[in-house]
């Protein structure tokens, strides 16, 4: 009987130990399960070589189209958090020098787009592959089949804007009148129509609207003559004097040379919080 009692006591001890071990395991599991999950990765920030344009020149107008629905996609573009122009500092300072010269002649620069995050370019690519989405076709690409946007060079998987020294820009005669607000769903007019007919813009007449996917947007298209030609030449010469190079297919598109980041495509969002000192 004594041996039996000892065995019974040993069994009880083992059961108690097992219960404690199980309880400990459950407790450990509970602690693990209630632990806070790892936080999301912080948004990338711009290198110190980037600056908000209005920290360099407050007189340049900003009409940041991709923060609105008035663009060829028809919706706010990914990565555009705030309507602020961000550029590498050398590009911003060169733009300021061009602005000083234009102000003396009674004009001001106006930017439509500056630095563009890679996530925005990816948004363009997704949109271009969706051939059913043509909500803004009549205004921005009336004569171009959407299936041709990649082949014709209107959309690409990388953009010079993402390197930080490229911008889309025009000139406005002073005093600058405001451009009326775009109303989503309003009737569209082809971007190459006469200025009085297409969507109003306080820019001087450049022959087409901004982001017009048409050969008339080519800077030296021979059909652009008279005042329109003079306006394009004024913009190009004012920027070329400060080191900007025009993209021949788009009268509004310029890149400052030499670029501080000629082979780097950034993805920090367009927001003041992305830039040091803002």
PDB file of C-alpha atoms in Angstrom:
ATOM      1  CA  UNK A   1       0.000   0.000   0.000  1.00  0.00           C
ATOM      2  CA  UNK A   2       2.844   2.330   0.785  1.00  0.00           C
ATOM      3  CA  UNK A   3       4.249   1.829  -2.722  1.00  0.00           C
ATOM      4  CA  UNK A   4       0.820   2.403  -4.237  1.00  0.00           C
ATOM      5  CA  UNK A   5       0.429   5.639  -2.302  1.00  0.00           C
ATOM      6  CA  UNK A   6       3.806   6.777  -3.540  1.00  0.00           C
ATOM      7  CA  UNK A   7       2.855   6.047  -7.136  1.00  0.00           C
ATOM      8  CA  UNK A   8      -0.446   7.834  -6.697  1.00  0.00           C
ATOM      9  CA  UNK A   9       1.329  10.847  -5.200  1.00  0.00           C
ATOM     10  CA  UNK A  10       3.859  10.889  -8.053  1.00  0.00           C
ATOM     11  CA  UNK A  11       1.055  10.766 -10.628  1.00  0.00           C
ATOM     12  CA  UNK A  12      -0.708  13.646  -8.896  1.00  0.00           C
ATOM     13  CA  UNK A  13       2.505  15.656  -8.872  1.00  0.00           C
ATOM     14  CA  UNK A  14       3.067  14.995 -12.549  1.00  0.00           C
ATOM     15  CA  UNK A  15      -0.511  16.060 -13.369  1.00  0.00           C
ATOM     16  CA  UNK A  16      -0.057  19.216 -11.315  1.00  0.00           C
ATOM     17  CA  UNK A  17       3.257  19.939 -13.059  1.00  0.00           C
ATOM     18  CA  UNK A  18       1.628  19.348 -16.434  1.00  0.00           C
ATOM     19  CA  UNK A  19      -1.215  21.691 -15.561  1.00  0.00           C
ATOM     20  CA  UNK A  20       1.216  24.375 -14.478  1.00  0.00           C
ATOM     21  CA  UNK A  21       3.288  23.896 -17.620  1.00  0.00           C
ATOM     22  CA  UNK A  22       0.180  24.074 -19.768  1.00  0.00           C
ATOM     23  CA  UNK A  23      -0.955  27.163 -17.940  1.00  0.00           C
ATOM     24  CA  UNK A  24       2.433  28.706 -18.452  1.00  0.00           C
ATOM     25  CA  UNK A  25       2.364  27.862 -22.139  1.00  0.00           C
ATOM     26  CA  UNK A  26      -1.107  29.337 -22.490  1.00  0.00           C
ATOM     27  CA  UNK A  27      -0.029  32.426 -20.633  1.00  0.00           C
ATOM     28  CA  UNK A  28       2.949  32.823 -22.911  1.00  0.00           C
ATOM     29  CA  UNK A  29       0.723  32.348 -25.919  1.00  0.00           C
ATOM     30  CA  UNK A  30      -1.732  34.905 -24.568  1.00  0.00           C
ATOM     31  CA  UNK A  31       1.041  37.436 -24.058  1.00  0.00           C
ATOM     32  CA  UNK A  32       2.322  36.822 -27.553  1.00  0.00           C
ATOM     33  CA  UNK A  33      -1.175  37.112 -29.019  1.00  0.00           C
ATOM     34  CA  UNK A  34      -1.923  40.404 -27.310  1.00  0.00           C
ATOM     35  CA  UNK A  35       1.359  42.032 -28.205  1.00  0.00           C
ATOM     36  CA  UNK A  36       1.009  45.096 -30.451  1.00  0.00           C
ATOM     37  CA  UNK A  37       1.747  44.301 -34.064  1.00  0.00           C
ATOM     38  CA  UNK A  38       4.722  45.962 -35.630  1.00  0.00           C
ATOM     39  CA  UNK A  39       3.838  49.453 -36.863  1.00  0.00           C
ATOM     40  CA  UNK A  40       3.633  50.266 -40.541  1.00  0.00           C
ATOM     41  CA  UNK A  41       6.871  51.419 -42.135  1.00  0.00           C
ATOM     42  CA  UNK A  42       7.223  55.221 -42.009  1.00  0.00           C
ATOM     43  CA  UNK A  43       6.733  57.170 -45.203  1.00  0.00           C
ATOM     44  CA  UNK A  44       9.964  57.877 -47.071  1.00  0.00           C
ATOM     45  CA  UNK A  45      11.332  61.410 -46.810  1.00  0.00           C
ATOM     46  CA  UNK A  46      12.978  63.591 -49.416  1.00  0.00           C
ATOM     47  CA  UNK A  47      16.756  63.942 -49.337  1.00  0.00           C
ATOM     48  CA  UNK A  48      17.997  67.274 -47.997  1.00  0.00           C
ATOM     49  CA  UNK A  49      18.680  68.414 -51.559  1.00  0.00           C
ATOM     50  CA  UNK A  50      14.904  68.830 -52.076  1.00  0.00           C
ATOM     51  CA  UNK A  51      12.905  71.939 -51.192  1.00  0.00           C
ATOM     52  CA  UNK A  52       9.363  73.270 -51.427  1.00  0.00           C
ATOM     53  CA  UNK A  53       9.410  75.817 -54.256  1.00  0.00           C
ATOM     54  CA  UNK A  54       7.677  78.510 -52.219  1.00  0.00           C
ATOM     55  CA  UNK A  55      10.612  78.443 -49.778  1.00  0.00           C
ATOM     56  CA  UNK A  56      12.734  79.707 -52.676  1.00  0.00           C
ATOM     57  CA  UNK A  57      10.205  81.859 -54.567  1.00  0.00           C
ATOM     58  CA  UNK A  58       6.738  82.773 -53.291  1.00  0.00           C
ATOM     59  CA  UNK A  59       5.756  84.639 -56.463  1.00  0.00           C
ATOM     60  CA  UNK A  60       5.601  81.607 -58.787  1.00  0.00           C
ATOM     61  CA  UNK A  61       2.003  80.456 -59.160  1.00  0.00           C
ATOM     62  CA  UNK A  62       1.130  76.855 -58.371  1.00  0.00           C
ATOM     63  CA  UNK A  63      -1.801  75.000 -59.915  1.00  0.00           C
ATOM     64  CA  UNK A  64      -0.988  71.440 -58.988  1.00  0.00           C
ATOM     65  CA  UNK A  65      -3.329  69.525 -61.279  1.00  0.00           C
ATOM     66  CA  UNK A  66      -2.727  66.013 -59.935  1.00  0.00           C
ATOM     67  CA  UNK A  67      -4.089  66.918 -56.515  1.00  0.00           C
ATOM     68  CA  UNK A  68      -7.420  67.543 -58.264  1.00  0.00           C
ATOM     69  CA  UNK A  69      -9.760  65.637 -60.569  1.00  0.00           C
ATOM     70  CA  UNK A  70      -8.930  67.894 -63.514  1.00  0.00           C
ATOM     71  CA  UNK A  71      -6.359  65.690 -65.212  1.00  0.00           C
ATOM     72  CA  UNK A  72      -6.327  62.978 -67.868  1.00  0.00           C
ATOM     73  CA  UNK A  73      -7.153  60.266 -65.315  1.00  0.00           C
ATOM     74  CA  UNK A  74     -10.090  62.138 -63.807  1.00  0.00           C
ATOM     75  CA  UNK A  75      -9.224  61.632 -60.142  1.00  0.00           C
ATOM     76  CA  UNK A  76      -6.668  62.690 -57.549  1.00  0.00           C
ATOM     77  CA  UNK A  77      -3.429  60.851 -58.241  1.00  0.00           C
ATOM     78  CA  UNK A  78      -1.755  58.543 -55.720  1.00  0.00           C
ATOM     79  CA  UNK A  79       0.978  60.209 -53.686  1.00  0.00           C
ATOM     80  CA  UNK A  80      -0.261  63.778 -54.081  1.00  0.00           C
ATOM     81  CA  UNK A  81      -1.147  64.680 -50.488  1.00  0.00           C
ATOM     82  CA  UNK A  82      -0.940  68.477 -50.771  1.00  0.00           C
ATOM     83  CA  UNK A  83      -0.836  70.985 -53.645  1.00  0.00           C
ATOM     84  CA  UNK A  84       2.808  71.892 -53.176  1.00  0.00           C
ATOM     85  CA  UNK A  85       5.595  72.023 -55.755  1.00  0.00           C
ATOM     86  CA  UNK A  86       8.709  70.153 -54.596  1.00  0.00           C
ATOM     87  CA  UNK A  87      11.976  70.285 -56.540  1.00  0.00           C
ATOM     88  CA  UNK A  88      15.672  69.744 -56.030  1.00  0.00           C
ATOM     89  CA  UNK A  89      17.125  72.977 -54.709  1.00  0.00           C
ATOM     90  CA  UNK A  90      19.252  73.675 -57.823  1.00  0.00           C
ATOM     91  CA  UNK A  91      16.143  73.386 -60.018  1.00  0.00           C
ATOM     92  CA  UNK A  92      14.108  75.607 -57.689  1.00  0.00           C
ATOM     93  CA  UNK A  93      16.815  78.255 -57.592  1.00  0.00           C
ATOM     94  CA  UNK A  94      17.165  78.204 -61.376  1.00  0.00           C
ATOM     95  CA  UNK A  95      13.398  78.585 -61.702  1.00  0.00           C
ATOM     96  CA  UNK A  96      13.576  81.581 -59.359  1.00  0.00           C
ATOM     97  CA  UNK A  97      16.151  83.243 -61.611  1.00  0.00           C
ATOM     98  CA  UNK A  98      13.905  82.732 -64.638  1.00  0.00           C
ATOM     99  CA  UNK A  99      10.985  84.167 -62.662  1.00  0.00           C
ATOM    100  CA  UNK A 100      12.907  87.350 -61.830  1.00  0.00           C
ATOM    101  CA  UNK A 101      13.515  87.992 -65.518  1.00  0.00           C
ATOM    102  CA  UNK A 102       9.921  87.266 -66.488  1.00  0.00           C
ATOM    103  CA  UNK A 103       8.492  89.483 -63.750  1.00  0.00           C
ATOM    104  CA  UNK A 104      10.460  92.385 -65.224  1.00  0.00           C
ATOM    105  CA  UNK A 105       8.649  91.780 -68.516  1.00  0.00           C
ATOM    106  CA  UNK A 106       5.182  91.604 -66.966  1.00  0.00           C
ATOM    107  CA  UNK A 107       4.818  87.805 -66.687  1.00  0.00           C
ATOM    108  CA  UNK A 108       4.927  85.148 -64.004  1.00  0.00           C
ATOM    109  CA  UNK A 109       5.638  81.457 -64.132  1.00  0.00           C
ATOM    110  CA  UNK A 110       2.964  78.938 -63.141  1.00  0.00           C
ATOM    111  CA  UNK A 111       3.709  75.284 -62.381  1.00  0.00           C
ATOM    112  CA  UNK A 112       1.260  72.439 -62.994  1.00  0.00           C
ATOM    113  CA  UNK A 113       3.473  69.636 -61.665  1.00  0.00           C
ATOM    114  CA  UNK A 114       6.942  69.278 -60.181  1.00  0.00           C
ATOM    115  CA  UNK A 115       8.383  66.273 -58.350  1.00  0.00           C
ATOM    116  CA  UNK A 116       6.155  63.222 -58.951  1.00  0.00           C
ATOM    117  CA  UNK A 117       6.407  60.104 -56.746  1.00  0.00           C
ATOM    118  CA  UNK A 118       6.804  56.696 -58.367  1.00  0.00           C
ATOM    119  CA  UNK A 119       3.460  55.638 -56.874  1.00  0.00           C
ATOM    120  CA  UNK A 120       1.809  58.353 -58.999  1.00  0.00           C
ATOM    121  CA  UNK A 121       3.529  57.031 -62.119  1.00  0.00           C
ATOM    122  CA  UNK A 122       2.272  53.560 -61.186  1.00  0.00           C
ATOM    123  CA  UNK A 123      -1.246  55.033 -60.952  1.00  0.00           C
ATOM    124  CA  UNK A 124      -0.895  56.391 -64.492  1.00  0.00           C
ATOM    125  CA  UNK A 125       0.256  52.991 -65.719  1.00  0.00           C
ATOM    126  CA  UNK A 126      -2.679  51.161 -64.118  1.00  0.00           C
ATOM    127  CA  UNK A 127      -5.084  53.681 -65.606  1.00  0.00           C
ATOM    128  CA  UNK A 128      -3.554  53.390 -69.079  1.00  0.00           C
ATOM    129  CA  UNK A 129      -3.978  49.614 -69.023  1.00  0.00           C
ATOM    130  CA  UNK A 130      -7.681  49.943 -68.165  1.00  0.00           C
ATOM    131  CA  UNK A 131      -9.021  50.544 -71.657  1.00  0.00           C
ATOM    132  CA  UNK A 132     -12.575  50.907 -70.395  1.00  0.00           C
ATOM    133  CA  UNK A 133     -11.832  54.041 -68.373  1.00  0.00           C
ATOM    134  CA  UNK A 134     -12.073  56.919 -70.841  1.00  0.00           C
ATOM    135  CA  UNK A 135     -13.886  59.457 -68.671  1.00  0.00           C
ATOM    136  CA  UNK A 136     -11.477  62.292 -69.620  1.00  0.00           C
ATOM    137  CA  UNK A 137     -10.802  61.280 -73.230  1.00  0.00           C
ATOM    138  CA  UNK A 138     -12.661  64.119 -74.919  1.00  0.00           C
ATOM    139  CA  UNK A 139     -10.546  66.793 -73.267  1.00  0.00           C
ATOM    140  CA  UNK A 140      -7.089  65.273 -72.945  1.00  0.00           C
ATOM    141  CA  UNK A 141      -6.653  62.644 -75.699  1.00  0.00           C
ATOM    142  CA  UNK A 142      -9.557  63.062 -78.144  1.00  0.00           C
ATOM    143  CA  UNK A 143      -7.693  61.793 -81.216  1.00  0.00           C
ATOM    144  CA  UNK A 144      -5.527  59.121 -79.564  1.00  0.00           C
ATOM    145  CA  UNK A 145      -6.719  55.559 -79.069  1.00  0.00           C
ATOM    146  CA  UNK A 146      -6.065  54.704 -75.429  1.00  0.00           C
ATOM    147  CA  UNK A 147      -4.454  51.422 -76.430  1.00  0.00           C
ATOM    148  CA  UNK A 148      -1.687  53.517 -78.058  1.00  0.00           C
ATOM    149  CA  UNK A 149      -0.706  55.590 -75.013  1.00  0.00           C
ATOM    150  CA  UNK A 150       2.389  53.473 -74.219  1.00  0.00           C
ATOM    151  CA  UNK A 151       3.482  52.983 -77.829  1.00  0.00           C
ATOM    152  CA  UNK A 152       3.103  56.683 -78.618  1.00  0.00           C
ATOM    153  CA  UNK A 153       5.091  57.713 -75.558  1.00  0.00           C
ATOM    154  CA  UNK A 154       2.362  59.483 -73.605  1.00  0.00           C
ATOM    155  CA  UNK A 155       2.605  57.067 -70.658  1.00  0.00           C
ATOM    156  CA  UNK A 156       5.732  55.288 -69.378  1.00  0.00           C
ATOM    157  CA  UNK A 157       6.651  53.210 -66.337  1.00  0.00           C
ATOM    158  CA  UNK A 158       9.283  55.747 -65.263  1.00  0.00           C
ATOM    159  CA  UNK A 159       9.137  59.536 -65.307  1.00  0.00           C
ATOM    160  CA  UNK A 160      11.845  62.169 -65.113  1.00  0.00           C
ATOM    161  CA  UNK A 161       9.579  63.996 -62.670  1.00  0.00           C
ATOM    162  CA  UNK A 162      10.405  61.343 -60.062  1.00  0.00           C
ATOM    163  CA  UNK A 163      14.053  62.430 -60.107  1.00  0.00           C
ATOM    164  CA  UNK A 164      13.035  65.843 -58.764  1.00  0.00           C
ATOM    165  CA  UNK A 165      14.417  68.280 -61.352  1.00  0.00           C
ATOM    166  CA  UNK A 166      11.616  68.121 -63.945  1.00  0.00           C
ATOM    167  CA  UNK A 167       8.515  70.277 -63.947  1.00  0.00           C
ATOM    168  CA  UNK A 168       5.491  71.196 -66.054  1.00  0.00           C
ATOM    169  CA  UNK A 169       5.217  74.966 -66.364  1.00  0.00           C
ATOM    170  CA  UNK A 170       3.655  77.838 -68.288  1.00  0.00           C
ATOM    171  CA  UNK A 171       3.607  81.631 -68.134  1.00  0.00           C
ATOM    172  CA  UNK A 172       0.816  83.990 -67.096  1.00  0.00           C
ATOM    173  CA  UNK A 173       0.528  87.662 -67.972  1.00  0.00           C
ATOM    174  CA  UNK A 174       0.320  90.005 -64.984  1.00  0.00           C
ATOM    175  CA  UNK A 175      -1.869  90.878 -63.235  1.00  0.00           C
ATOM    176  CA  UNK A 176      -2.773  87.189 -62.943  1.00  0.00           C
ATOM    177  CA  UNK A 177      -6.479  86.452 -62.939  1.00  0.00           C
ATOM    178  CA  UNK A 178      -7.581  83.285 -61.113  1.00  0.00           C
ATOM    179  CA  UNK A 179      -8.452  80.145 -63.056  1.00  0.00           C
ATOM    180  CA  UNK A 180     -11.949  78.979 -62.240  1.00  0.00           C
ATOM    181  CA  UNK A 181     -12.408  75.750 -60.334  1.00  0.00           C
ATOM    182  CA  UNK A 182     -13.005  72.574 -62.327  1.00  0.00           C
ATOM    183  CA  UNK A 183     -16.364  70.920 -61.696  1.00  0.00           C
ATOM    184  CA  UNK A 184     -16.152  67.094 -61.976  1.00  0.00           C
ATOM    185  CA  UNK A 185     -18.490  65.835 -64.671  1.00  0.00           C
ATOM    186  CA  UNK A 186     -18.765  69.150 -66.477  1.00  0.00           C
ATOM    187  CA  UNK A 187     -18.899  69.051 -70.312  1.00  0.00           C
ATOM    188  CA  UNK A 188     -15.459  68.546 -71.822  1.00  0.00           C
ATOM    189  CA  UNK A 189     -13.895  70.453 -74.698  1.00  0.00           C
ATOM    190  CA  UNK A 190     -10.959  69.169 -76.748  1.00  0.00           C
ATOM    191  CA  UNK A 191      -7.618  70.467 -75.443  1.00  0.00           C
ATOM    192  CA  UNK A 192      -6.566  71.701 -78.875  1.00  0.00           C
ATOM    193  CA  UNK A 193      -9.630  73.872 -79.464  1.00  0.00           C
ATOM    194  CA  UNK A 194      -9.171  77.663 -79.608  1.00  0.00           C
ATOM    195  CA  UNK A 195      -8.399  79.174 -76.238  1.00  0.00           C
ATOM    196  CA  UNK A 196     -11.820  80.791 -75.922  1.00  0.00           C
ATOM    197  CA  UNK A 197     -13.506  77.396 -76.254  1.00  0.00           C
ATOM    198  CA  UNK A 198     -11.365  74.996 -74.182  1.00  0.00           C
ATOM    199  CA  UNK A 199     -11.252  74.845 -70.375  1.00  0.00           C
ATOM    200  CA  UNK A 200     -10.235  78.318 -69.147  1.00  0.00           C
ATOM    201  CA  UNK A 201      -6.686  78.803 -67.929  1.00  0.00           C
ATOM    202  CA  UNK A 202      -5.055  82.073 -66.894  1.00  0.00           C
ATOM    203  CA  UNK A 203      -1.962  81.043 -68.868  1.00  0.00           C
ATOM    204  CA  UNK A 204      -1.106  82.872 -72.065  1.00  0.00           C
ATOM    205  CA  UNK A 205      -2.264  81.043 -75.189  1.00  0.00           C
ATOM    206  CA  UNK A 206       0.126  78.187 -75.912  1.00  0.00           C
ATOM    207  CA  UNK A 207      -1.994  76.620 -78.636  1.00  0.00           C
ATOM    208  CA  UNK A 208      -3.167  73.695 -76.477  1.00  0.00           C
ATOM    209  CA  UNK A 209      -4.055  73.094 -72.880  1.00  0.00           C
ATOM    210  CA  UNK A 210      -1.703  71.419 -70.414  1.00  0.00           C
ATOM    211  CA  UNK A 211      -1.333  67.633 -70.775  1.00  0.00           C
ATOM    212  CA  UNK A 212      -2.907  67.638 -74.213  1.00  0.00           C
ATOM    213  CA  UNK A 213      -2.038  64.275 -75.789  1.00  0.00           C
ATOM    214  CA  UNK A 214      -1.768  65.541 -79.357  1.00  0.00           C
ATOM    215  CA  UNK A 215       0.983  66.405 -81.821  1.00  0.00           C
ATOM    216  CA  UNK A 216      -0.052  70.071 -81.542  1.00  0.00           C
ATOM    217  CA  UNK A 217       1.606  69.969 -78.137  1.00  0.00           C
ATOM    218  CA  UNK A 218       5.003  69.386 -79.761  1.00  0.00           C
ATOM    219  CA  UNK A 219       6.926  72.550 -78.950  1.00  0.00           C
ATOM    220  CA  UNK A 220       7.940  73.274 -82.543  1.00  0.00           C
ATOM    221  CA  UNK A 221       4.852  71.968 -84.333  1.00  0.00           C
ATOM    222  CA  UNK A 222       4.674  74.107 -87.524  1.00  0.00           C
ATOM    223  CA  UNK A 223       0.939  74.670 -87.121  1.00  0.00           C
ATOM    224  CA  UNK A 224       1.649  76.797 -84.046  1.00  0.00           C
ATOM    225  CA  UNK A 225       2.241  80.318 -85.310  1.00  0.00           C
ATOM    226  CA  UNK A 226       1.817  83.967 -84.363  1.00  0.00           C
ATOM    227  CA  UNK A 227       1.155  84.792 -80.700  1.00  0.00           C
ATOM    228  CA  UNK A 228       1.078  81.115 -79.696  1.00  0.00           C
ATOM    229  CA  UNK A 229       4.527  80.586 -81.200  1.00  0.00           C
ATOM    230  CA  UNK A 230       5.860  83.712 -79.493  1.00  0.00           C
ATOM    231  CA  UNK A 231       4.525  82.518 -76.138  1.00  0.00           C
ATOM    232  CA  UNK A 232       6.125  79.091 -76.459  1.00  0.00           C
ATOM    233  CA  UNK A 233       9.412  80.635 -77.486  1.00  0.00           C
ATOM    234  CA  UNK A 234       9.299  83.054 -74.544  1.00  0.00           C
ATOM    235  CA  UNK A 235       8.804  80.216 -72.082  1.00  0.00           C
ATOM    236  CA  UNK A 236      11.504  78.052 -73.610  1.00  0.00           C
ATOM    237  CA  UNK A 237      14.092  80.839 -73.860  1.00  0.00           C
ATOM    238  CA  UNK A 238      13.459  82.096 -70.321  1.00  0.00           C
ATOM    239  CA  UNK A 239      14.052  78.616 -68.904  1.00  0.00           C
ATOM    240  CA  UNK A 240      16.879  77.658 -71.268  1.00  0.00           C
ATOM    241  CA  UNK A 241      18.864  80.676 -70.029  1.00  0.00           C
ATOM    242  CA  UNK A 242      18.836  79.073 -66.573  1.00  0.00           C
ATOM    243  CA  UNK A 243      19.780  75.550 -67.630  1.00  0.00           C
ATOM    244  CA  UNK A 244      16.420  73.943 -68.348  1.00  0.00           C
ATOM    245  CA  UNK A 245      15.963  71.645 -71.351  1.00  0.00           C
ATOM    246  CA  UNK A 246      12.566  71.290 -73.013  1.00  0.00           C
ATOM    247  CA  UNK A 247      11.023  67.946 -73.972  1.00  0.00           C
ATOM    248  CA  UNK A 248      10.203  68.472 -77.679  1.00  0.00           C
ATOM    249  CA  UNK A 249       6.905  66.565 -77.467  1.00  0.00           C
ATOM    250  CA  UNK A 250       5.493  68.756 -74.659  1.00  0.00           C
ATOM    251  CA  UNK A 251       5.766  72.550 -74.668  1.00  0.00           C
ATOM    252  CA  UNK A 252       5.229  72.606 -70.869  1.00  0.00           C
ATOM    253  CA  UNK A 253       7.853  69.993 -69.854  1.00  0.00           C
ATOM    254  CA  UNK A 254      11.348  71.076 -68.728  1.00  0.00           C
ATOM    255  CA  UNK A 255      14.268  69.418 -66.922  1.00  0.00           C
ATOM    256  CA  UNK A 256      17.070  71.257 -65.130  1.00  0.00           C
ATOM    257  CA  UNK A 257      20.552  70.111 -66.161  1.00  0.00           C
ATOM    258  CA  UNK A 258      22.725  68.795 -64.728  1.00  0.00           C
ATOM    259  CA  UNK A 259      20.348  66.857 -62.487  1.00  0.00           C
ATOM    260  CA  UNK A 260      21.476  66.151 -58.915  1.00  0.00           C
ATOM    261  CA  UNK A 261      19.799  62.708 -59.129  1.00  0.00           C
ATOM    262  CA  UNK A 262      20.002  61.653 -62.784  1.00  0.00           C
ATOM    263  CA  UNK A 263      19.241  57.974 -62.159  1.00  0.00           C
ATOM    264  CA  UNK A 264      17.190  57.904 -58.933  1.00  0.00           C
ATOM    265  CA  UNK A 265      13.392  57.647 -58.944  1.00  0.00           C
ATOM    266  CA  UNK A 266      11.962  58.705 -55.586  1.00  0.00           C
ATOM    267  CA  UNK A 267       8.662  57.727 -53.998  1.00  0.00           C
ATOM    268  CA  UNK A 268       8.154  60.056 -51.038  1.00  0.00           C
ATOM    269  CA  UNK A 269       4.673  61.655 -51.100  1.00  0.00           C
ATOM    270  CA  UNK A 270       4.021  65.190 -52.298  1.00  0.00           C
ATOM    271  CA  UNK A 271       3.550  66.889 -48.945  1.00  0.00           C
ATOM    272  CA  UNK A 272       5.356  69.513 -46.899  1.00  0.00           C
ATOM    273  CA  UNK A 273       6.087  66.890 -44.268  1.00  0.00           C
ATOM    274  CA  UNK A 274       8.259  65.088 -46.827  1.00  0.00           C
ATOM    275  CA  UNK A 275      10.708  67.973 -47.048  1.00  0.00           C
ATOM    276  CA  UNK A 276      13.130  69.081 -44.338  1.00  0.00           C
ATOM    277  CA  UNK A 277      12.451  72.555 -42.971  1.00  0.00           C
ATOM    278  CA  UNK A 278       8.787  72.612 -43.991  1.00  0.00           C
TER     279      UNK A 278
END
